[in-house]
Short mmCIF file of C-alpha atoms and ligand atoms in Angstrom, two decimals:
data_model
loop_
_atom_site.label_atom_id
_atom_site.label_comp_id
_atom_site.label_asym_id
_atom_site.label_seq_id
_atom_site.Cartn_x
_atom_site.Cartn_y
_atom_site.Cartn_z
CA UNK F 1 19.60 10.05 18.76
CA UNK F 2 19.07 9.34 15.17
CA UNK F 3 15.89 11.12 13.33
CA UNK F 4 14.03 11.00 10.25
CA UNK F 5 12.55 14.33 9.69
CA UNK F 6 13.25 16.07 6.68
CA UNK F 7 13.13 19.19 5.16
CA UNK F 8 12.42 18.85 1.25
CA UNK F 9 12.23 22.23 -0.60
CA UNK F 10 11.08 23.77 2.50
CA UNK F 11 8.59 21.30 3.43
CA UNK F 12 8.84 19.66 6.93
CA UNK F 13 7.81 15.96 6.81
CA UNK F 14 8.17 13.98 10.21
CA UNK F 15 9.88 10.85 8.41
CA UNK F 16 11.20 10.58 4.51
CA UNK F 17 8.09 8.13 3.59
CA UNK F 18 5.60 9.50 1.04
CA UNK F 19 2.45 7.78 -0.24
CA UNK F 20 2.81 7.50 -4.33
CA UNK F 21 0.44 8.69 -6.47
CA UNK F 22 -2.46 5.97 -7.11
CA UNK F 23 -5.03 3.95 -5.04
CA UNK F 24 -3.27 4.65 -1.65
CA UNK F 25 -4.17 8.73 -2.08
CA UNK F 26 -7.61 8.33 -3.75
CA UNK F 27 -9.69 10.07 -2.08
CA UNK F 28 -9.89 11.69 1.57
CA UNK F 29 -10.75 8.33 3.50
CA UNK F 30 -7.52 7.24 2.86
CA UNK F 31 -5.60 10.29 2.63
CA UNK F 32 -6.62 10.39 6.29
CA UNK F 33 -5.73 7.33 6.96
CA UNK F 34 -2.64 7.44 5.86
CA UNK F 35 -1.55 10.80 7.65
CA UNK F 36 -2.88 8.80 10.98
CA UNK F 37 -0.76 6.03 10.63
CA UNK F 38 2.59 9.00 10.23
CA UNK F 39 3.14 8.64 6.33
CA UNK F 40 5.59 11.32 5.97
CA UNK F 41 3.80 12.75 2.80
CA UNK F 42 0.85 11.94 0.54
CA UNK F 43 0.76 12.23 -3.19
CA UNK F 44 -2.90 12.37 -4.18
CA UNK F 45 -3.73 9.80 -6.94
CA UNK F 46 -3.40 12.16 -10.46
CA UNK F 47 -6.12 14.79 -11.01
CA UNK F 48 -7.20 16.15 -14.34
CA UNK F 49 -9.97 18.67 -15.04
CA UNK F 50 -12.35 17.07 -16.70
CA UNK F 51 -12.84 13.67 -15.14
CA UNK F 52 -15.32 12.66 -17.31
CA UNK F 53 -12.97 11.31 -19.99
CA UNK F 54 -11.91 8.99 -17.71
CA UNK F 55 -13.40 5.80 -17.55
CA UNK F 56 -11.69 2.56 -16.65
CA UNK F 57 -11.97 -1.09 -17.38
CA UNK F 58 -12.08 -4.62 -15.17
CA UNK F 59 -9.90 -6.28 -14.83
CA UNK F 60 -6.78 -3.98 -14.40
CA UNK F 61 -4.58 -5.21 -12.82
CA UNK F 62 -2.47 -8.36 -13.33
CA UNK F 63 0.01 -9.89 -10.57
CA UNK F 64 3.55 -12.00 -11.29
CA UNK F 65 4.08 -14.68 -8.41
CA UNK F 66 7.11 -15.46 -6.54
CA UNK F 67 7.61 -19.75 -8.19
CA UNK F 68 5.91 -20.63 -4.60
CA UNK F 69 2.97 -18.41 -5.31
CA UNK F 70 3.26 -17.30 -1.85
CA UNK F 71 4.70 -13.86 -2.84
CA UNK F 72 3.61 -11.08 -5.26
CA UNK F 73 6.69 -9.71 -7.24
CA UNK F 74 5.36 -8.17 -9.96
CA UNK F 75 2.27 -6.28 -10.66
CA UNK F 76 0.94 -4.28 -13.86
CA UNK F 77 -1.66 -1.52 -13.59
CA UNK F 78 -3.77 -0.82 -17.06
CA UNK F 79 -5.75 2.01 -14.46
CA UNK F 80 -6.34 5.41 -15.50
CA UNK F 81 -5.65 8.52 -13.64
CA UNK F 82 -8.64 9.64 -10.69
CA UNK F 83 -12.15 9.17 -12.52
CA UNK F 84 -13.61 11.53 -9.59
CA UNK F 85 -14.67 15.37 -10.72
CA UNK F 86 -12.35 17.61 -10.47
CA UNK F 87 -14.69 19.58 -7.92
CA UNK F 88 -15.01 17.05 -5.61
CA UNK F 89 -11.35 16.80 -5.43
CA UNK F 90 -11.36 20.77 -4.74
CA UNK F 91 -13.73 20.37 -1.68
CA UNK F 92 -11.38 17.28 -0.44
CA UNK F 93 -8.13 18.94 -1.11
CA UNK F 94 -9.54 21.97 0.99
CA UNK F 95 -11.41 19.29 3.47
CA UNK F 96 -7.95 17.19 4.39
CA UNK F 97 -5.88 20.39 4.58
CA UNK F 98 -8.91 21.45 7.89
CA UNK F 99 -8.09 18.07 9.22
CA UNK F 100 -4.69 17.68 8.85
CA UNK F 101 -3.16 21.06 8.89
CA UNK F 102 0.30 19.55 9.55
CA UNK F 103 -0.07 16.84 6.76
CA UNK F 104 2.32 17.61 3.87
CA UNK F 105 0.06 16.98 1.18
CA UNK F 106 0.65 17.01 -2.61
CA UNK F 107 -1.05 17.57 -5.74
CA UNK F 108 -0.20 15.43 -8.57
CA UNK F 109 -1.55 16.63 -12.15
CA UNK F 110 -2.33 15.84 -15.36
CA UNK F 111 -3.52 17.85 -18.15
CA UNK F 112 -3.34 18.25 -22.21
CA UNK F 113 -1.12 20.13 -24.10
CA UNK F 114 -2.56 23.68 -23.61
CA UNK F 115 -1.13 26.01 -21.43
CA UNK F 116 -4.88 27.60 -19.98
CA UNK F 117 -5.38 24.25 -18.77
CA UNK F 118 -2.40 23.66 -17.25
CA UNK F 119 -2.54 27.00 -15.46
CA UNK F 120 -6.37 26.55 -14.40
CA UNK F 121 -5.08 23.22 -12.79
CA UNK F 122 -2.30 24.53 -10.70
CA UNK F 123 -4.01 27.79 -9.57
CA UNK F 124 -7.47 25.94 -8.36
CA UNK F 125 -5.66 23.12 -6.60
CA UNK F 126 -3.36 26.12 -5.27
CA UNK F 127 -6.45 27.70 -4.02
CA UNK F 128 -6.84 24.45 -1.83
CA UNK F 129 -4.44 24.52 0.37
CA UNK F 130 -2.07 21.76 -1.65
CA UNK F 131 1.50 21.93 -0.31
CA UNK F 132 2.99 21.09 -3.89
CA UNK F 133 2.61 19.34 -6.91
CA UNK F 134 3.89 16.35 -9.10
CA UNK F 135 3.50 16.62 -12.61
CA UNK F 136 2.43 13.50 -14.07
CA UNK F 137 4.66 13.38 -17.26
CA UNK F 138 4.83 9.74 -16.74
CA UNK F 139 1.61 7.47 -17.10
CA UNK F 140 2.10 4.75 -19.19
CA UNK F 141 -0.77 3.58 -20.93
CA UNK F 142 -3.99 5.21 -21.55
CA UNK F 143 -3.42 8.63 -21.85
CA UNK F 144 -0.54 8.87 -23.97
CA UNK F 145 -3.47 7.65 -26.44
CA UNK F 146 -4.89 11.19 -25.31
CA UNK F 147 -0.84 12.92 -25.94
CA UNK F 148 -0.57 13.17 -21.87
CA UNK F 149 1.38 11.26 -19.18
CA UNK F 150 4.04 9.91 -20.65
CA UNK F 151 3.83 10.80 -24.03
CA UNK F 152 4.91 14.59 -22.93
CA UNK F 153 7.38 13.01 -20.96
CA UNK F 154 9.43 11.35 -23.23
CA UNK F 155 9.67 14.47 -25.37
CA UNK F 156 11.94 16.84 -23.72
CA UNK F 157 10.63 20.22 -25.42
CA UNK F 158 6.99 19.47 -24.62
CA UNK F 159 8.19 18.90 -21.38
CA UNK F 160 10.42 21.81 -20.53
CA UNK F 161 7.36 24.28 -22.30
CA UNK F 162 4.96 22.79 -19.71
CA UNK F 163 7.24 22.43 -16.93
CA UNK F 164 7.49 26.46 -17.77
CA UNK F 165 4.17 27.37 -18.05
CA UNK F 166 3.28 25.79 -14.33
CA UNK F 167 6.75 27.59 -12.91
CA UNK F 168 4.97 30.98 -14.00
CA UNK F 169 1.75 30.08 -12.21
CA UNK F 170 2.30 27.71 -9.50
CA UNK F 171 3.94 29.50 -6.22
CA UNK F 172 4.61 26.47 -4.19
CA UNK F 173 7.27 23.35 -4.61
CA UNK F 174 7.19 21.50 -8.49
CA UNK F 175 8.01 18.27 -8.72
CA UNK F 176 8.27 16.65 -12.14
CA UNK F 177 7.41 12.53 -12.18
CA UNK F 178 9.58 11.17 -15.15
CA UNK F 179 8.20 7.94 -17.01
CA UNK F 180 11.62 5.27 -17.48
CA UNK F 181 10.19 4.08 -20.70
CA UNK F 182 12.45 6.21 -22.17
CA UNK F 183 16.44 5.51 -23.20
CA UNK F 184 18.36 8.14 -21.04
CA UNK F 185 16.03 9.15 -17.85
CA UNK F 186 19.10 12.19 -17.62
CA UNK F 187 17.17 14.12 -21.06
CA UNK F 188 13.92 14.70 -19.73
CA UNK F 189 14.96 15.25 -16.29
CA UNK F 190 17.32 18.15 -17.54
CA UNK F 191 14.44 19.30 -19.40
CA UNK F 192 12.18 19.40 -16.38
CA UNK F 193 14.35 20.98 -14.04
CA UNK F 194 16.03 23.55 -16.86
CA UNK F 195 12.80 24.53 -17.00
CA UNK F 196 12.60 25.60 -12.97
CA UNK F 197 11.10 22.41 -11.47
CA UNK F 198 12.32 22.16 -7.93
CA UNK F 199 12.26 18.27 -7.90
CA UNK F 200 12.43 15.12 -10.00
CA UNK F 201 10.52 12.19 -8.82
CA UNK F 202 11.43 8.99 -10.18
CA UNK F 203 10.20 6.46 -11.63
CA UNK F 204 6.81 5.43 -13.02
CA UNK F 205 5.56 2.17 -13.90
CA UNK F 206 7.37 0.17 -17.00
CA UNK F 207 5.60 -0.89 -19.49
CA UNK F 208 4.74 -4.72 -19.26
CA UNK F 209 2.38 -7.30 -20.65
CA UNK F 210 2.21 -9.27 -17.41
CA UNK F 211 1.62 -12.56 -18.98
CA UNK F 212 -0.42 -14.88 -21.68
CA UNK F 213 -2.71 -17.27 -20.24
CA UNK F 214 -1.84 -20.73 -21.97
CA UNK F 215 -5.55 -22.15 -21.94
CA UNK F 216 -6.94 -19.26 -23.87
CA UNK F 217 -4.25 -18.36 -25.04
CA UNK F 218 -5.37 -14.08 -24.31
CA UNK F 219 -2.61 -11.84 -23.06
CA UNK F 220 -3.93 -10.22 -19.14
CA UNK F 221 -5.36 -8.43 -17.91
CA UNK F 222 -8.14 -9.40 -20.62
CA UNK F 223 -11.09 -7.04 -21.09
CA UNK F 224 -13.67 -8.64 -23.11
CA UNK F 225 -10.50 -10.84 -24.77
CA UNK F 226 -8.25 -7.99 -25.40
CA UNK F 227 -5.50 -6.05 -23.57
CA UNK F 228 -3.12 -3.11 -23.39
CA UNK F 229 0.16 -3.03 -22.68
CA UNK F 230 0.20 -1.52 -18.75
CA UNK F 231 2.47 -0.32 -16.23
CA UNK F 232 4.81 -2.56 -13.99
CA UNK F 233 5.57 -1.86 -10.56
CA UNK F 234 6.60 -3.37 -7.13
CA UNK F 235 9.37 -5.19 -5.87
CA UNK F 236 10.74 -6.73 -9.23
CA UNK F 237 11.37 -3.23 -10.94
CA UNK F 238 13.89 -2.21 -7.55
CA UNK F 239 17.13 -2.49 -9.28
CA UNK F 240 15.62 -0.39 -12.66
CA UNK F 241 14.66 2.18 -10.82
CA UNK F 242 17.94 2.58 -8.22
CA UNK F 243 19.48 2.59 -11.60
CA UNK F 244 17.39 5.40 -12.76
CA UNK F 245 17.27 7.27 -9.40
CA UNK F 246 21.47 6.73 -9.45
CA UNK F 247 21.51 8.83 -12.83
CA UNK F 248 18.95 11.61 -12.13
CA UNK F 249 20.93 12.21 -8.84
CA UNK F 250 24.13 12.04 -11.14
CA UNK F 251 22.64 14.74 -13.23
CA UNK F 252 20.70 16.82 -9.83
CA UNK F 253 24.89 16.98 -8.20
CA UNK F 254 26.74 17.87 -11.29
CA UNK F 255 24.38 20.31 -13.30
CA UNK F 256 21.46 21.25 -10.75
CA UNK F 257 23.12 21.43 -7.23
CA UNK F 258 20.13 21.58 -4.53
CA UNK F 259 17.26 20.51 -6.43
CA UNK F 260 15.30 17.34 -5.05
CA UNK F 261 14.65 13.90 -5.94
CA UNK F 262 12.24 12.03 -4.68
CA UNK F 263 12.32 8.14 -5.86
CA UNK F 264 9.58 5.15 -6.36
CA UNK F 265 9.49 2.01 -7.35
CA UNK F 266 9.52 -1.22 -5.49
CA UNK F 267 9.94 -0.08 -1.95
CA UNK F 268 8.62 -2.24 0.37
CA UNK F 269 11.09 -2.09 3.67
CA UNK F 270 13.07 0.62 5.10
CA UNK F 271 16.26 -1.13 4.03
CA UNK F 272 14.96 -0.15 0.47
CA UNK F 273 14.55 3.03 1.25
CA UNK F 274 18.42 3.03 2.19
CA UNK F 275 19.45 2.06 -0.87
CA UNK F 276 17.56 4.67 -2.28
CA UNK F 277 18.69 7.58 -0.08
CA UNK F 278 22.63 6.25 -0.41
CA UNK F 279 22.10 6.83 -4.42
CA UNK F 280 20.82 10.83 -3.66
CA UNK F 281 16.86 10.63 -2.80
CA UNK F 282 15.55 13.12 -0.36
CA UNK F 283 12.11 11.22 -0.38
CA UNK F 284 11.16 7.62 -1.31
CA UNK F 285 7.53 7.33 -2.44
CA UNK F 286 5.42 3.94 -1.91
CA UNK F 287 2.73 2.95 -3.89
CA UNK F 288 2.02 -0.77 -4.91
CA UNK F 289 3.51 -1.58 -1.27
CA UNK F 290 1.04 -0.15 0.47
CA UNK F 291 -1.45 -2.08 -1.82
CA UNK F 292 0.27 -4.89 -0.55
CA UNK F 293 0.79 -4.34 3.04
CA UNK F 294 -1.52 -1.68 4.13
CA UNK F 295 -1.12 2.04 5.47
CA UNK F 296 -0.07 0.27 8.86
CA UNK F 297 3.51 -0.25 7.16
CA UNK F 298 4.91 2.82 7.26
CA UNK F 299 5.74 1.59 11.10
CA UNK F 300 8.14 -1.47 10.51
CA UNK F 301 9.39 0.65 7.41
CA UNK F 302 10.39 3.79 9.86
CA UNK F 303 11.82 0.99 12.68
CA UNK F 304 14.37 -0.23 9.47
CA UNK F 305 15.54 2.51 8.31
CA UNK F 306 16.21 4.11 11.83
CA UNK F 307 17.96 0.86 13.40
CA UNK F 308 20.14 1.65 9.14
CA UNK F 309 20.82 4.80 10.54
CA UNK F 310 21.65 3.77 14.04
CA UNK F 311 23.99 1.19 12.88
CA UNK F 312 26.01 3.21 10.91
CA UNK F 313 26.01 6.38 13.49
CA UNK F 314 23.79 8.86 10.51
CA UNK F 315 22.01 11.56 12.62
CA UNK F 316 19.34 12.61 9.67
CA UNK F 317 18.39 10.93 6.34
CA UNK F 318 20.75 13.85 4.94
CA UNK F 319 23.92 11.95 7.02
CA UNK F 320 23.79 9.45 3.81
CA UNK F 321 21.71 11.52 0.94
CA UNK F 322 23.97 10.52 -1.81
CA UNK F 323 26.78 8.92 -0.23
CA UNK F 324 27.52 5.78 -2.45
CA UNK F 325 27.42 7.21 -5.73
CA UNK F 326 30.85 7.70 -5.25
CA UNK F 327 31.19 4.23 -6.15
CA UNK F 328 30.17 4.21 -9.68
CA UNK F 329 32.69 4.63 -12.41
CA UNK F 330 32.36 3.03 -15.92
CA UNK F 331 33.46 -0.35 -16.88
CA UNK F 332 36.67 0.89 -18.78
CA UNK F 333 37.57 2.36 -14.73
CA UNK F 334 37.02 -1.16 -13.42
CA UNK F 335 39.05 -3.24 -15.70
CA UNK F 336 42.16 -0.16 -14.79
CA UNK F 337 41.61 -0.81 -11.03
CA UNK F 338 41.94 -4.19 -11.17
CA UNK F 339 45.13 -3.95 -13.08
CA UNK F 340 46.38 -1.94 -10.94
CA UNK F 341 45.66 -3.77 -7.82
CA UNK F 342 46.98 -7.00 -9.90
CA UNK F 343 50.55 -4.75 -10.52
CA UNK F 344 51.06 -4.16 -7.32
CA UNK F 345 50.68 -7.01 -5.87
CA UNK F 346 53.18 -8.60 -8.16
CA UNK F 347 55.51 -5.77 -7.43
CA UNK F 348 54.94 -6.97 -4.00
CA UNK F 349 56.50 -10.48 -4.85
CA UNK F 350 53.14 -11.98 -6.21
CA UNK F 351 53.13 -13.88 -3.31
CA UNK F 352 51.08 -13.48 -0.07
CA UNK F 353 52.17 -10.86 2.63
CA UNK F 354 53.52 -13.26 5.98
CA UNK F 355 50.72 -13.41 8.25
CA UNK F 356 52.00 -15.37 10.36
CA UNK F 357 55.40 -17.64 10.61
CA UNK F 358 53.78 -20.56 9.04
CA UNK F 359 53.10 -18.29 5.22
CA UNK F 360 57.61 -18.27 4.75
CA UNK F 361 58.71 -19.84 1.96
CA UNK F 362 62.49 -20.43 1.02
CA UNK F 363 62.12 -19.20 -2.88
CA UNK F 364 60.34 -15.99 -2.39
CA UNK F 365 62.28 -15.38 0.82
CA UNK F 366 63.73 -11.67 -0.15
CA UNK F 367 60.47 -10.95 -1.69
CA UNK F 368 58.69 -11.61 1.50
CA UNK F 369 60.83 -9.80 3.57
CA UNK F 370 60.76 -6.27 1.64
CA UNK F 371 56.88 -6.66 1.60
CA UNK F 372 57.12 -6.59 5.15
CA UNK F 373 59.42 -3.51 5.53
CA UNK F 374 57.13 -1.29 3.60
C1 FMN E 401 -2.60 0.70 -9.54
C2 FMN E 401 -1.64 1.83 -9.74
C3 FMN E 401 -2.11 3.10 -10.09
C4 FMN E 401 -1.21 4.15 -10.27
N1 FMN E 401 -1.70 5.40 -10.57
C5 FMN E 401 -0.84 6.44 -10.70
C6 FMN E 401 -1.32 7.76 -10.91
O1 FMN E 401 -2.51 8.02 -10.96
N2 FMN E 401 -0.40 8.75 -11.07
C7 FMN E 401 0.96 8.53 -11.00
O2 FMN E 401 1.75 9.46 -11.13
N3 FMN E 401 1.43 7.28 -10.77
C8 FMN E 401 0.57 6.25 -10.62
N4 FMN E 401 1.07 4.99 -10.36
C9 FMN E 401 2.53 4.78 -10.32
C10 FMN E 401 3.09 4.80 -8.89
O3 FMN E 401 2.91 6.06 -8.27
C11 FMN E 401 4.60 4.45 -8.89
O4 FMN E 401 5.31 5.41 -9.65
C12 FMN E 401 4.89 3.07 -9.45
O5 FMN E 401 3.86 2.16 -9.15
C13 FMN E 401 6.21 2.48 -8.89
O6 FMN E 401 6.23 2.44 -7.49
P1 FMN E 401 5.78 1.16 -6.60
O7 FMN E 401 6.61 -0.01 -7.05
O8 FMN E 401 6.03 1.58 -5.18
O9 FMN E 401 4.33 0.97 -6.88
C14 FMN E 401 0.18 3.93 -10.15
C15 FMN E 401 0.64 2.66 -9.79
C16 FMN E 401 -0.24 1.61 -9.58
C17 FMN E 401 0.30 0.26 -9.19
#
């Protein structure tokens, strides 16, 4: 019988599902919830130290329709990292590792660009119990303004110092969340896990402007008029981020053999979450579907991926981790396959192999026949 548990740098989670970081791990209510309907994981929403430089507008967020209107597709964020104290967050780190001892739950963090702080981060949430962290390199709007989230990650030095100075402090798993507003998702990735990060997780939001509203004729989400660009996410950004996930796992089995990638974006259905594991994930994180669907679908989700696995005969996620990224080559690969499959046929006579009596005919008769003795 066909399981999902999975080991992922040592830690045991029941099924490869893992609540993203953002409103679905906000605070302990629904970090409970979510380990009581079997997430496999939760990623806490992003934690910083001093929460009071935080503050948020309304609206933020903005939603792209399917044409019916029946479906969301798209959906941009302009939110900030967790606005709750950082104390608070110690109590409920400490509070849901009592309840849930068996809950694999992780850390993610944020800080500026000073090491103290980045080491105070990692060794109080350590102190709680966490079972690992994500590094928010990745955010998209907001704090870059403050040089954080994603404006570390798109700079490969900052990144592999910081990456380094929570290696020397933290003493369980590091994984390192990579923003794909960048060119080649492979740089800072290297960075990250040159720099002794166990995992990459992958990706973040894009950045979007979700739309301009034609009667007043304000880009959204408008505060008081005015906007910022945000972060994209759900099912629309699925095929950029299997393309991103396809690369770091390029990079993770050529120069970093073992390390783990954990990948986001768009997964709504365990069918998704196939995709993600044939192109090298361990994990597959879900944020804006549970927004969507509730912490309730992490059943239907496990039910599709198992009756994947079933299908094809894979014991454990680990069965397929990887296995169609044999399957990409470049371009300049594809045009010399097809010649050669075009060659031999013609070598073959050009002319279809005889199926049955009825495919003979008289002018490529000789042809016809040698295809058939080979
Ligand atoms: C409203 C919202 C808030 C988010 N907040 C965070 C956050 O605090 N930290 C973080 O690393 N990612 C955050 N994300 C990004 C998600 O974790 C995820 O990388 C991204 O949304 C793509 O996955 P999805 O399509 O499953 O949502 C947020 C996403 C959304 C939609």
């Amino acid at each position: 019988m066909s399981t999902l548990a999975v080991t992922v740098d040592g830690l045991k989670l029941p099924n490869p599902f893992v609540i993203g970081s953002g409103p679905p791990g906000t605070n302990l209510n629904v970090i409970s919830k979510a380990f009581k309907e079997g997430w496999g994981a939760v990623i806490a929403k992003t934690v910083s130290l001093d929460a009071s430089k935080v503050i948020n507008v309304t609206p933020r967020y903005g939603k792209l329709h399917s044409s019916d209107g029946k479906e969301v597709i798209g959906w941009e964020n302009i939110e900030l990292i967790s606005d709750r104290p950082f104390k608070l967050w110690e109590e409920e780190f400490k509070k849901c590792k009592d309840l849930h001892p068996d809950g694999v739950l992780i850390a993610s963090i944020i800080e500026e660009y000073r090491k103290d702080a980045w080491i105070e981060i990692v060794e109080r949430c350590q102190a709680c119990g966490v079972d690992g962290f994500e590094l928010n390199f990745s955010c998209p709007h907001g704090l870059p303004e403050r040089k954080m989230g994603a404006a570390m990650g798109e700079n490969p030095d900052i990144l592999s110092e910081v990456v380094g100075w929570v290696m020397g402090a933290a003493k369980i798993p590091v994984w390192a969340k990579m923003t794909p507003n960048v060119t080649h998702i492979e740089d800072p990735s290297r960075a990250a896990l040159k720099a002794g990060a166990n995992g990459i997780s992958a990706i973040n939001t894009i950045r979007s402007v979700i739309g301009v509203n034609l009667d007043t004729l304000r880009p959204e989400p408008s505060v008081e008029g005015y906007t910022t660009p945000g972060g994209y996410s759900s099912r629309a950004i699925k095929p950029i981020a299997l393309r991103m996930v396809m690369e770091v796992a390029q990079l993770i089995r050529s120069e970093f053999p073992g390390r783990t990638l954990s990948a986001i974006g768009g997964v709504e259905s365990g069918f998704d979450a196939a995709e993600f594991i044939l192109l090298g994930a361990d994990t597959v994180q879900v944020c804006t579907g549970v927004m969507k669907f509730g912490y309730e679908h992490v059943k239907p989700m496990c039910d599709q991926l198992l009756s994947f696995m079933e299908k094809h005969k894979f014991e454990t996620p680990a069965d397929f981790k990887g296995r169609s990224l044999q399957y990409f080559t470049t371009h300049a690969d594809l045009v010399k396959r097809q010649a050669d499959r075009k060659s031999a046929q013609k070598a073959s006579g050009g002319s279809k192999v005889v199926k049955s009596d009825a495919d003979w005919t008289g002018g490529d008769f000789v042809k016809q026949s040698d295809t058939l003795a080979r």
